[in-house]
XYZ file of C-alpha atoms in Angstrom:
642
model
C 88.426 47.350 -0.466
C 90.149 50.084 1.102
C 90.442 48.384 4.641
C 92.599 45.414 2.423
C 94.478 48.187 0.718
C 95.621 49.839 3.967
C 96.380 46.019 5.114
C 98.662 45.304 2.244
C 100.621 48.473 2.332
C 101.434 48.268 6.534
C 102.584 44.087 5.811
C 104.942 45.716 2.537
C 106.619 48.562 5.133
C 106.749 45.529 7.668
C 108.575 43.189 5.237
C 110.705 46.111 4.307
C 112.055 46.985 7.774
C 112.654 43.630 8.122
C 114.376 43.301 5.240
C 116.654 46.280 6.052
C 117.839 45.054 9.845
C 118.660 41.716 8.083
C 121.161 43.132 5.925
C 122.211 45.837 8.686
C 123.204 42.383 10.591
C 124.706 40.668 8.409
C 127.241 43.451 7.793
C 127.720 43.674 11.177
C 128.887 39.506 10.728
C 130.261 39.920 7.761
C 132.941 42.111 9.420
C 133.031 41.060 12.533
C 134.192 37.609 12.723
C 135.003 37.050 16.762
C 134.338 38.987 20.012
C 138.088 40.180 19.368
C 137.235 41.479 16.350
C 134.076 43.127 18.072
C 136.131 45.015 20.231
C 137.871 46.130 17.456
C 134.520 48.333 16.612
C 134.215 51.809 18.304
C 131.979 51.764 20.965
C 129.635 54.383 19.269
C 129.340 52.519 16.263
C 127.822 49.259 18.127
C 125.684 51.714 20.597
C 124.577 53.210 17.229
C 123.728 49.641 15.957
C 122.620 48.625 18.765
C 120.482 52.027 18.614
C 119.460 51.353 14.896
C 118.339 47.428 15.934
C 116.195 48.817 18.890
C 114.368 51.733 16.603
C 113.759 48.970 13.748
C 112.445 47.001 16.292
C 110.162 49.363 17.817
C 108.884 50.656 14.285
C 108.310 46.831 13.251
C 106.187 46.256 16.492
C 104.627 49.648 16.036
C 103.535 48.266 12.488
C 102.217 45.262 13.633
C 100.137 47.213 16.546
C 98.613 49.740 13.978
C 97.683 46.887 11.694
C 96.189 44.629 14.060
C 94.483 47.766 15.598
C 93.077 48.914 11.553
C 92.166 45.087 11.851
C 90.056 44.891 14.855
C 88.371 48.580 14.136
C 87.488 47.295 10.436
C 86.362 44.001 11.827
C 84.357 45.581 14.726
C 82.391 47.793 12.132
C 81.875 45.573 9.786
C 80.054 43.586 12.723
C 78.103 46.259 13.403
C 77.226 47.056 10.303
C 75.988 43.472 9.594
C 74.168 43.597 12.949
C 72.329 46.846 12.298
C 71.574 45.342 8.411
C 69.856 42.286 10.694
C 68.148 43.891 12.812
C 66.359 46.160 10.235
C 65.660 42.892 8.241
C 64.076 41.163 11.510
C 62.170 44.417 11.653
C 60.964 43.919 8.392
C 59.714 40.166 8.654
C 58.245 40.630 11.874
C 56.439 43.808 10.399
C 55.519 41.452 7.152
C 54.284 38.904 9.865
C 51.971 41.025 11.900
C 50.646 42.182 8.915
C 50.001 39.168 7.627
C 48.718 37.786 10.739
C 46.470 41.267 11.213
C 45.050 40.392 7.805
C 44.279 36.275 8.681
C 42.519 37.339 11.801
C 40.609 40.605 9.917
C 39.572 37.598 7.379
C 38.512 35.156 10.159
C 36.352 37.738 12.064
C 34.495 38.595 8.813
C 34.135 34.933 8.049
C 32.389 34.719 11.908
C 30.692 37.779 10.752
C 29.231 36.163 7.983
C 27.878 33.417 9.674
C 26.617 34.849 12.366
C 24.742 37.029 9.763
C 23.444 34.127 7.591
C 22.671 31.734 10.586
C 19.374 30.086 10.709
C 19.093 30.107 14.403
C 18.923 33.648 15.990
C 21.616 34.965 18.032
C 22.173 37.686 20.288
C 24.333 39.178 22.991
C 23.704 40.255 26.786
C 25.511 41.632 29.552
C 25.693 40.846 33.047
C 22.200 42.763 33.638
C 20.803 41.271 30.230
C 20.820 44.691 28.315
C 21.380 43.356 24.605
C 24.328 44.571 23.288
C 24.231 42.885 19.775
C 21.928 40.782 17.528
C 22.102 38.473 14.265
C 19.277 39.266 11.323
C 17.368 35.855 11.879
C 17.228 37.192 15.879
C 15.253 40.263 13.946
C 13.398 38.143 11.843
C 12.222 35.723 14.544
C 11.235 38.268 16.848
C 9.744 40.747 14.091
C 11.712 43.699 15.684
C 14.025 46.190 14.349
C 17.869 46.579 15.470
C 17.330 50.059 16.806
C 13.967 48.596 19.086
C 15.816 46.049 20.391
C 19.331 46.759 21.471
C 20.136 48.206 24.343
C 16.936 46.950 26.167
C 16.484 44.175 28.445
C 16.483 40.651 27.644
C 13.122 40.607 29.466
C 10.983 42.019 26.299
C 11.164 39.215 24.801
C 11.977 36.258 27.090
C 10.420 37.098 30.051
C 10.253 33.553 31.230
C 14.104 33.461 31.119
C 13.804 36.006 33.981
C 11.020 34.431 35.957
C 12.927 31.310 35.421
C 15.897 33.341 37.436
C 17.886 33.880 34.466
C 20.568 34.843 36.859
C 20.646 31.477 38.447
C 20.670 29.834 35.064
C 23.356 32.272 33.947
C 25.866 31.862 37.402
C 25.492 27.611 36.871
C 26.909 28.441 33.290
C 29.706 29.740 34.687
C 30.068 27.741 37.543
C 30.414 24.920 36.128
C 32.819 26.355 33.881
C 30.072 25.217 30.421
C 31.205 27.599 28.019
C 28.675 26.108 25.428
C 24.980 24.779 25.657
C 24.344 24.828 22.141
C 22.110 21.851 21.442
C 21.371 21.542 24.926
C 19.221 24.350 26.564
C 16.206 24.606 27.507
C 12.416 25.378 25.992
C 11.036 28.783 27.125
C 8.366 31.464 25.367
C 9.654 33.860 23.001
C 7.624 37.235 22.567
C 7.416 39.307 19.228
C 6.937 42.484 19.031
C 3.181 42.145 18.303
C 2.623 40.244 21.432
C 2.122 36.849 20.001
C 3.758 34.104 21.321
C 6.119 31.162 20.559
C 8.008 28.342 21.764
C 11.612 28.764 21.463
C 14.609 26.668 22.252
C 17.183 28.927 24.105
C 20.898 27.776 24.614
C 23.952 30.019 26.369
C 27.388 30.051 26.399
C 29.562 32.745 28.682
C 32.457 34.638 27.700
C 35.065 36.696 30.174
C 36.468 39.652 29.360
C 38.626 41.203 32.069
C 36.193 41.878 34.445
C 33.324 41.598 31.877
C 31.285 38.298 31.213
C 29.502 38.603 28.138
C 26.887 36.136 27.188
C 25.776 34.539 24.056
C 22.062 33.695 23.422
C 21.100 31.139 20.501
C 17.508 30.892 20.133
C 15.548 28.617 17.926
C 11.736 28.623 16.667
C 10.093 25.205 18.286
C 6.659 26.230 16.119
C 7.298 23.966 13.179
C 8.525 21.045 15.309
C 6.089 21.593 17.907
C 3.916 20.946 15.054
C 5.277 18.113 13.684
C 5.216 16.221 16.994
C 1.662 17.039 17.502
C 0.918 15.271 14.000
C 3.415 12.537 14.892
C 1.375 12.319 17.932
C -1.749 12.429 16.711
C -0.683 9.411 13.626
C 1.164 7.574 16.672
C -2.601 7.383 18.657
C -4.459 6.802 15.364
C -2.308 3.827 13.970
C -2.463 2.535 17.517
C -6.065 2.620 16.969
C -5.533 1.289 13.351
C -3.852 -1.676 14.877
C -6.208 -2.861 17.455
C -8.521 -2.335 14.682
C -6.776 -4.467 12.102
C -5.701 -6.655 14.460
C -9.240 -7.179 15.222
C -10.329 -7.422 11.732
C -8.020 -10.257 10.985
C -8.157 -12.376 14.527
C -12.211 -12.160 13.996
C -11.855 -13.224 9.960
C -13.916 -16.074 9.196
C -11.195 -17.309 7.029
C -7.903 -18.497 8.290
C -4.801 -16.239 7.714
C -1.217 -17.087 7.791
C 2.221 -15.505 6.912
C 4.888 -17.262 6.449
C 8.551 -16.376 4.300
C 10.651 -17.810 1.398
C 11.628 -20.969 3.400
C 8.141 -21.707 4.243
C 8.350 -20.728 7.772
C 5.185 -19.843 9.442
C 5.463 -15.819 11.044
C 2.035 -15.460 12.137
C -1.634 -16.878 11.969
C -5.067 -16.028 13.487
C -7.229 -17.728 15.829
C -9.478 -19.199 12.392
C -6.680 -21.300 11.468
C -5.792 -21.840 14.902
C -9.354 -23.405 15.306
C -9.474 -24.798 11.654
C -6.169 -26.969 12.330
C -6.466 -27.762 15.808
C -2.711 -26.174 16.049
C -2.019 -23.882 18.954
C -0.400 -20.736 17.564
C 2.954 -21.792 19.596
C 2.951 -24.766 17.772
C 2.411 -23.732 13.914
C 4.562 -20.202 14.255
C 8.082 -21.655 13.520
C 7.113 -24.860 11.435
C 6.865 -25.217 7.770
C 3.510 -24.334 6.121
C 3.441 -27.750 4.645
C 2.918 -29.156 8.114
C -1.274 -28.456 7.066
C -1.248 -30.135 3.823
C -0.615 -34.103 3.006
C 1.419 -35.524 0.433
C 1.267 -34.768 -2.334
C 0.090 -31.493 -1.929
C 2.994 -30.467 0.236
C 5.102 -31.406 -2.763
C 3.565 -29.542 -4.801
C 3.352 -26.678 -2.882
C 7.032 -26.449 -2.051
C 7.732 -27.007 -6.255
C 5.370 -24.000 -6.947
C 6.834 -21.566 -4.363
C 11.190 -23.307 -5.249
C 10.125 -22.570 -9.079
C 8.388 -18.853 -8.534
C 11.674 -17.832 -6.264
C 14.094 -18.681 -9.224
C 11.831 -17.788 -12.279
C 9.419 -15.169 -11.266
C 7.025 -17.486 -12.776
C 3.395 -17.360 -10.953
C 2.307 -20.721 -11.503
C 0.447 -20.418 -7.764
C 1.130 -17.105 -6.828
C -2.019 -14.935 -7.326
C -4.464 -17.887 -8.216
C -6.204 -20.030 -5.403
C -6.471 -23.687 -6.001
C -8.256 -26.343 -3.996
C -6.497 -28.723 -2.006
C -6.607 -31.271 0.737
C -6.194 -29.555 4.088
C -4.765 -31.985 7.140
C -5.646 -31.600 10.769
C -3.519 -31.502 13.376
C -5.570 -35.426 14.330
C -4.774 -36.365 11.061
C -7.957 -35.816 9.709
C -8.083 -34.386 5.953
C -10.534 -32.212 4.528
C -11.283 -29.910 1.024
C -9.872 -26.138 0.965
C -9.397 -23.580 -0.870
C -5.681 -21.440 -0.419
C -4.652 -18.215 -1.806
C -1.449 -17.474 -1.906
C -0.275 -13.828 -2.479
C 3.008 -11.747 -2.086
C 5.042 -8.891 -0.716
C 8.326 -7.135 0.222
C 8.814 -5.690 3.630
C 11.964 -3.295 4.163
C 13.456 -5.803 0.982
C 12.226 -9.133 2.494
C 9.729 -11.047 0.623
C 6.700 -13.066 2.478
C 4.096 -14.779 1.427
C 0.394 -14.494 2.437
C -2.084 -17.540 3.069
C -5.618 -17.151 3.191
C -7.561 -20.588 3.391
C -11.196 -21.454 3.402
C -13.040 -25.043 4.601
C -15.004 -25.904 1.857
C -16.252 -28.987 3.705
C -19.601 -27.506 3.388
C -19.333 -26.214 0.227
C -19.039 -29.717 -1.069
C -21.434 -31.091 0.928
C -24.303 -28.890 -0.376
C -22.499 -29.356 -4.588
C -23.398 -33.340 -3.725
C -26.726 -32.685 -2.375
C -27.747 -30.675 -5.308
C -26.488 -33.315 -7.851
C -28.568 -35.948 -6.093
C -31.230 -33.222 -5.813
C -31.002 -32.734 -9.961
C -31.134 -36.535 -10.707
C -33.919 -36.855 -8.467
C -36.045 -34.017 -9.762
C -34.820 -35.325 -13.314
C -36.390 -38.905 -12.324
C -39.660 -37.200 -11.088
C -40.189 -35.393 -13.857
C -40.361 -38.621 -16.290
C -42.475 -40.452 -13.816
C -44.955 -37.531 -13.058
C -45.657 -37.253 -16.770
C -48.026 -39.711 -17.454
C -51.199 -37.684 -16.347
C -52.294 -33.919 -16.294
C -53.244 -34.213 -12.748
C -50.024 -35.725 -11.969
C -48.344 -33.515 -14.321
C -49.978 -30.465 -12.915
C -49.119 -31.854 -8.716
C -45.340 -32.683 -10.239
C -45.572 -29.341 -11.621
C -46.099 -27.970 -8.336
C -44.181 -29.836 -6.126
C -41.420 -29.241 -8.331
C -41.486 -25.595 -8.314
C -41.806 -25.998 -4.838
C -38.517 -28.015 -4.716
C -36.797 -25.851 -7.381
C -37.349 -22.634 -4.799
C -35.261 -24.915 -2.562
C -32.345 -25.832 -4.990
C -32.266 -21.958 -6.025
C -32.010 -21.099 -2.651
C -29.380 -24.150 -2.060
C -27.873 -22.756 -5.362
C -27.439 -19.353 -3.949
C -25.396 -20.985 -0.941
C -23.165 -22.748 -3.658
C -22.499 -19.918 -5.395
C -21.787 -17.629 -2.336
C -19.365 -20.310 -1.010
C -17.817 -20.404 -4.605
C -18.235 -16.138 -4.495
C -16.697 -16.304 -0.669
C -13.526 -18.351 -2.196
C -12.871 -15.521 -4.883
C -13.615 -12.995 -2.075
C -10.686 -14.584 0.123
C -7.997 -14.143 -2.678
C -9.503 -11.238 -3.049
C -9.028 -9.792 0.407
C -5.442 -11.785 0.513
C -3.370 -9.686 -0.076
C -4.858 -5.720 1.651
C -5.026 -8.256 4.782
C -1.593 -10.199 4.511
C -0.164 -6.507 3.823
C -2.248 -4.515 6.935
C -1.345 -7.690 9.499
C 2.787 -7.293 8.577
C 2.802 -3.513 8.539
C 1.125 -3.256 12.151
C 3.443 -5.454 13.293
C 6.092 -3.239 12.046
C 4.417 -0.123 13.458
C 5.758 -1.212 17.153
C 9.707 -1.507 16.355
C 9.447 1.920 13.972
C 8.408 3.278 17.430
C 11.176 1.823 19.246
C 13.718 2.527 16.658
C 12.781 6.398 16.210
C 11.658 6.269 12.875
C 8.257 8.180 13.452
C 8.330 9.261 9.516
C 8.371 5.872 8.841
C 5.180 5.308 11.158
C 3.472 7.617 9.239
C 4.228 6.073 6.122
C 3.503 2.447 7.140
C -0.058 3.960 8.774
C -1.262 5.515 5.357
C -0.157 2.430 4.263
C -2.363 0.376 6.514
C -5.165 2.948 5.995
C -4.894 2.256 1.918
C -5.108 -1.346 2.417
C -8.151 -1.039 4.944
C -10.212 0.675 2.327
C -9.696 -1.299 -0.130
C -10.319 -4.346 2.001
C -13.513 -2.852 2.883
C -14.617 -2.064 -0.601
C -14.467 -5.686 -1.156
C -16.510 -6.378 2.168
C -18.832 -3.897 1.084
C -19.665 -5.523 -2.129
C -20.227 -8.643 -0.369
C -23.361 -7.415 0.933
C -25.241 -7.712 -2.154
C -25.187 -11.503 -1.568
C -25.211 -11.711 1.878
C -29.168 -9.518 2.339
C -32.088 -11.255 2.693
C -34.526 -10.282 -0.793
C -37.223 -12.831 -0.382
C -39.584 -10.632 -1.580
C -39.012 -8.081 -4.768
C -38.829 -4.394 -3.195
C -38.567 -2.171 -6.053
C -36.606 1.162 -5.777
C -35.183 3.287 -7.108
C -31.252 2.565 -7.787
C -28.374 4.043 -9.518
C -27.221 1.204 -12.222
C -23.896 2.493 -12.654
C -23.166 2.704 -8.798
C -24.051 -1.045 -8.911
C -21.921 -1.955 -11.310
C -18.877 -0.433 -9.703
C -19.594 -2.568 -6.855
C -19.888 -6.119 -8.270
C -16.699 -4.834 -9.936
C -14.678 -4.515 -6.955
C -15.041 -8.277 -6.463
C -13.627 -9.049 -9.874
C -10.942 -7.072 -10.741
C -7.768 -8.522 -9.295
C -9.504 -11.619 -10.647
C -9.500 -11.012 -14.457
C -5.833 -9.066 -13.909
C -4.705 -12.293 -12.306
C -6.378 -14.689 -15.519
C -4.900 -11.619 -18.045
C -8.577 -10.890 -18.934
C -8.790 -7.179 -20.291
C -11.563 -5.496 -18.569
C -13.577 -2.438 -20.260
C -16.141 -0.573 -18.705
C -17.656 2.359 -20.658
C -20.700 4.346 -18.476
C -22.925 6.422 -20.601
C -22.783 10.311 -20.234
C -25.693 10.059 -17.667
C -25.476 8.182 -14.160
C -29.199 6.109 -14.894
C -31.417 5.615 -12.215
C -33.800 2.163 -12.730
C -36.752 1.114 -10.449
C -35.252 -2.208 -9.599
C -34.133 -4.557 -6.541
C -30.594 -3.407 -5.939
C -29.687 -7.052 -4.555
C -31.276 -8.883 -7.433
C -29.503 -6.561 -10.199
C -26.383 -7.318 -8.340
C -26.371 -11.025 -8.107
C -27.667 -10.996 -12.110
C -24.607 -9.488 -13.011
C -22.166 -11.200 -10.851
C -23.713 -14.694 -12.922
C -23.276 -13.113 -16.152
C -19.401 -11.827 -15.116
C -18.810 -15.528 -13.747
C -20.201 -17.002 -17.018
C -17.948 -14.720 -18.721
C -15.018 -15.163 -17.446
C -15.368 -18.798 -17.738
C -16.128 -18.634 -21.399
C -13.200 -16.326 -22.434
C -10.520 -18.468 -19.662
C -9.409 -20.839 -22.338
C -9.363 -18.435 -25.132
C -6.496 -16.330 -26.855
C -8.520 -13.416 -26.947
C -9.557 -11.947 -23.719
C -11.780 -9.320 -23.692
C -14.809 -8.899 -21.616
C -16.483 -5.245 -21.912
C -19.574 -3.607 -20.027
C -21.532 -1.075 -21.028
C -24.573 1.548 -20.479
C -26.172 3.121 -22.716
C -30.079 5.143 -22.911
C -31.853 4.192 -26.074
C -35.970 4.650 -26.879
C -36.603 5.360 -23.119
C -34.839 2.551 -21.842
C -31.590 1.824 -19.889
C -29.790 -0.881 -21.301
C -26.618 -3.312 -19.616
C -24.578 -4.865 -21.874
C -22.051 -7.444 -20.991
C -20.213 -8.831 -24.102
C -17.372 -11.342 -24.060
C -15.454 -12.678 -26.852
C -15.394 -16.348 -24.830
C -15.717 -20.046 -26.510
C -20.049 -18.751 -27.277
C -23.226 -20.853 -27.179
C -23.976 -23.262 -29.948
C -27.680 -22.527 -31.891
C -29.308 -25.818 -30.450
C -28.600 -24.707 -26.835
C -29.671 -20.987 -27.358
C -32.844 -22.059 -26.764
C -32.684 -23.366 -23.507
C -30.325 -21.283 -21.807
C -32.672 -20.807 -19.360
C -34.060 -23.607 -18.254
C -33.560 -24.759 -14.631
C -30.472 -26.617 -14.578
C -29.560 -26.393 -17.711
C -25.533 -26.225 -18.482
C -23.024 -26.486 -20.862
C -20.211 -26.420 -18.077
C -18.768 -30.743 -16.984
C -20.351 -31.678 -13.937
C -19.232 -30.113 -10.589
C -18.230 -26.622 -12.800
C -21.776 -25.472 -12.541
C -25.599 -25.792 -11.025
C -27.472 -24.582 -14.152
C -29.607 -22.542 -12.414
C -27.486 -19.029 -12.518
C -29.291 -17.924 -15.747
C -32.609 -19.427 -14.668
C -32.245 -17.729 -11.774
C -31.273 -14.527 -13.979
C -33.814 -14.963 -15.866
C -36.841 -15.026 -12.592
C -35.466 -11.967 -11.339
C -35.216 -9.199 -14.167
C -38.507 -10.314 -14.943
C -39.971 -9.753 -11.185
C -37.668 -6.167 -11.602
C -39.785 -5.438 -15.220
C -36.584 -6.049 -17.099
C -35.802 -7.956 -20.093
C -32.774 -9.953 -20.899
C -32.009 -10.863 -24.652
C -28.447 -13.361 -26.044
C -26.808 -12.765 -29.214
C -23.829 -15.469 -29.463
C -21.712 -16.904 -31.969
C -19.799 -19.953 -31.362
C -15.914 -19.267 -30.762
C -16.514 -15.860 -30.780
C -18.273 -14.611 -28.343
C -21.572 -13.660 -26.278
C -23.553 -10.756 -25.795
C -26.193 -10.291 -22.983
C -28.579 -7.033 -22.854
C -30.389 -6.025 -19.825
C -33.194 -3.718 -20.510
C -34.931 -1.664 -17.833
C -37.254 1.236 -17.932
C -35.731 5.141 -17.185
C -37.211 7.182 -14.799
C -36.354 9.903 -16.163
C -33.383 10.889 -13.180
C -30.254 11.162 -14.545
C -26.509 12.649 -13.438
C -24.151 13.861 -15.847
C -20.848 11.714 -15.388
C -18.530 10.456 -18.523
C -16.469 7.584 -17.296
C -14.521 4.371 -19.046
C -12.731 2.018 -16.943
C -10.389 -0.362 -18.355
């Protein structure tokens, strides 16, 4: 303000001096009109005019110089002063800024201090000459040392085989090669703890320079665990290798043919029984349609059954084997019996096949038809006489031993047909799954191996549960060896054939064991196959009915052992009761049964000093007892299975 003050006051003396030679001249004009005039005028006056003009002048310019000096001197400090103001702010914002940036990089090396401190993986710092100069707490930890033990000594302590390894080489090609980082890609040496155990480690370096300095960073990781790990991944790789050239083995030597095949029918894989049974080389079946083995119009009907279960979820086939013609690759057709079961892989359904000729099955059903009517015809004409009766006595028995036995065949082929849908589905699964096994392998899924071999293991045992039961039929018991046998354990191995069975038919199974497991003096065969006839009889007699309910039970009463198997199936009427056991006796149509499974029941718990007694309504239900004689052995056990 008072720079512009001095300013206006200068420009008003200015204007002023002005204004005062202006009129000065124009006086002079006003009385001097021509040069004549002028010379008219004393000399001293103009010289003092002249004088006057020449000292306005001077103050005028004068004026002006002091002004425009005030001017430049107020301009030049006000410059200044705005230069100083800027370079104090700039002082300022650059002192704002480093401390800002002081405080982002004070944050950031806390944040690296942090996780370095809360790494997994142990870390630690070395010189040129390997002294440690700093160390992480999982470097503690995985070395069970202390900070003060441990820095300031030599790598060496505890990774001696870095320095037998020439940790100095390693260290030089690190910086050589200009690698500042091997993380993830080091090497596998032996760590040391301070205890002296031992470890395997994985050990990756990066290098640092500093001046003249190169620091270098050590990131060490305990192998133990995965060490571990691959040893069990090993040790399940060389045991479901093992697995597999055992299934495989299992299912190539199967008496009954095997095939997989998926939704669209197309055959996957078979084994060398159906190779043999169709006449098909494997080459020529894997790729082709299923149907290719079956004749119209059970090709038809097979496609129908698998077309309807795919939309509805309906098993009309799935589950239950059925007999149907079978057609060689020369055309030639012939009775069998096909399962059908199935299961997801990795979200892929397939289907399971397991078929069985029973070409000779129904070759032995006709001959012991025509061996019924004939004995049937004997019998009337061998009754005339005692002597005759007493000879047609014999030779019948003698030929009724022969259709037991022939019997026995039948119902071991009908057994073997059951045991094929059992075993469908363990086998279908353990023959997929080991081909799997191979491409887990290849793919790196070894958790998945694992997996699929427990898997395969599973299956295995229950597939040889079943084969195991199968032995009670398939022993020789000509004559009656008595001993002693745990009733219970029996009964848990006919069950084993029967289970899937009754799930698939929606029969409701209960088994209720006494407290006590009962020993009995008895053949262990014979007690087997009498209950596997009364199970079969069962489960025929409660098939058609709404109720479904077949129950087994043990029980001690009065010194006895008793096995009950009760059914609430379509019963016995009162005029057959009677004779129930007779040799060929049935209630069953013709080609449904021999008539001899009770008879045959009936021989045998007598020869084991049983007894057997019926109770039955009709449409409600039968109850058969089996009584044997304790000996007095018994373990405690409480179980119901239902």
């Amino acid at each position: 303000m008072e720079n512009n003050s001095a300013k206006f006051s200068y420009i008003k003396i200015a204007v002023i001096l002005a204004f005062l030679y202006w009129i000065v001249e124009s006086l002079i004009k006003f009385f001097i009109f021509n040069e004549k005039e002028l010379d008219l005028i004393p000399t001293d006056i103009r010289e003092l005019t002249m004088k006057i003009t020449v000292v306005i002048f001077i103050i005028s310019f004068g004026i002006w110089t002091e002004i425009s000096s005030n001017k430049m001197h107020n301009q030049f400090e006000h410059e200044k002063s705005l230069i100083e103001n800027t370079k104090i702010e700039t002082f300022q914002n650059a002192a704002r800024i480093f401390k800002s940036e002081n405080e982002q990089y004070l944050d950031s090396l806390n944040i690296y201090k942090s996780i370095i401190e809360t790494a997994v993986d142990g870390i630690a710092t070395i010189n040129e000459n390997g002294i440690i100069k700093s160390i992480n707490k999982s470097f503690l930890v995985l070395f069970n040392y202390k900070a003060e033990e441990i820095i300031g000594q030599n790598i060496s302590i505890i990774m001696p085989s870095l320095i037998n390894l020439d940790a100095g080489k390693y260290l030089n090609d690190i910086t050589e090669i200009n690698i500042h980082s091997l993380v993830g890609a080091g090497r596998e040496l032996i760590g040391h703890k301070s205890d002296f155990s031992i470890f395997p480690i994985l050990i990756s370096i990066s290098a640092n320079s500093e001046k003249e300095t190169t620091l270098y960073t050590l990131i060490t990781r305990d192998l133990t665990k995965q060490k571990e790990d691959q040893k069990k991944l090993s040790d399940a790789n060389e045991e479901s290798f093992k697995n597999l050239q055992k299934f495989k083995s299992i299912i190539e030597t199967a008496f009954d043919s095997v095939s997989i095949f998926n939704t669209d029918g197309i055959v996957q894989s078979v084994n060398n029984s159906f190779i043999k049974l169709f006449g098909y080389e494997s080459n020529e079946i894997i790729g082709k349609n299923i149907n290719l083995i079956m004749p119209s119009p059970f090709r038809e009907e097979h496609n129908t059954y698998l077309n309807s279960y795919l939309v509805t979820g309906i098993k009309n086939m799935i589950g239950v084997g059925r007999e149907i013609q079978g057609k060689h690759k020369n055309g030639t057709m012939f009775p069998l019996f096909m399962s059908i079961n199935d299961f997801n892989e990795n979200g892929e359904k397939f289907f399971t096949g397991i078929i069985r000729d029973l070409s000779d099955q129904k070759k032995y059903e006709r001959k012991l038809l025509v061996a019924k009517e004939v004995a049937e015809i004997m019998s009337e004409q061998l009754s005339n006489t005692n002597e005759s009766l007493v000879q047609s006595i014999s030779d019948t028995d003698k030929f009724q031993n022969q259709m037991i036995e022939s019997s026995k065949m039948a119902s071991l082929g009908a057994m073997s047909s059951g045991m094929a849908h059992e075993l469908n589905q363990p086998l279908g699964a353990i023959l997929l799954k080991s081909q799997l096994i191979p491409k887990l392998i290849d793919t790196g899924k070894f958790e998945k191996v694992v997996q699929v071999v427990d898997d395969i293991k599973n299956q295995s045992i229950r597939a040889k549960k079943i084969m195991d039961s199968l032995r009670i039929f398939s022993r020789e018991d000509k004559n009656t060896v008595l001993e002693k046998c745990d009733l219970n354990r029996i009964i848990i191995d006919i069950l084993t054939m029967y289970t899937q069975e009754f799930e698939l038919l929606s029969i409701n199974l209960e088994v209720n064991f006494g407290k006590d497991s009962f020993i009995i003096l008895a053949s262990y065969v014979q007690i087997g196959e009498i209950l596997s006839n009364l199970l079969s009889n069962a489960r025929d007699a409660v098939k058609e009915m709404s109720l479904k309910n077949i129950s087994i039970n043990t029980y001690a009463e009065n010194k006895t052992i008793v096995l009950e198997v009760a059914d609430t199936g379509c019963g016995i009427s009162k005029e057959h009761i009677d004779n129930i056991y007779e040799p060929f006796f049935t209630t069953k149509p013709i080609g449904k049964g021999t008539g001899l499974g009770l008879s045959l029941s009936y021989s045998m718990i007598k020869d084991n000093g049983g007894e057997i007694i019926v109770n039955s309504t009709k449409n409600k239900g039968t109850t058969f007892k089996l009584i044997f004689q304790s000996q007095g052995e018994t373990n405690e056990q409480n179980n119901t299975i239902s």
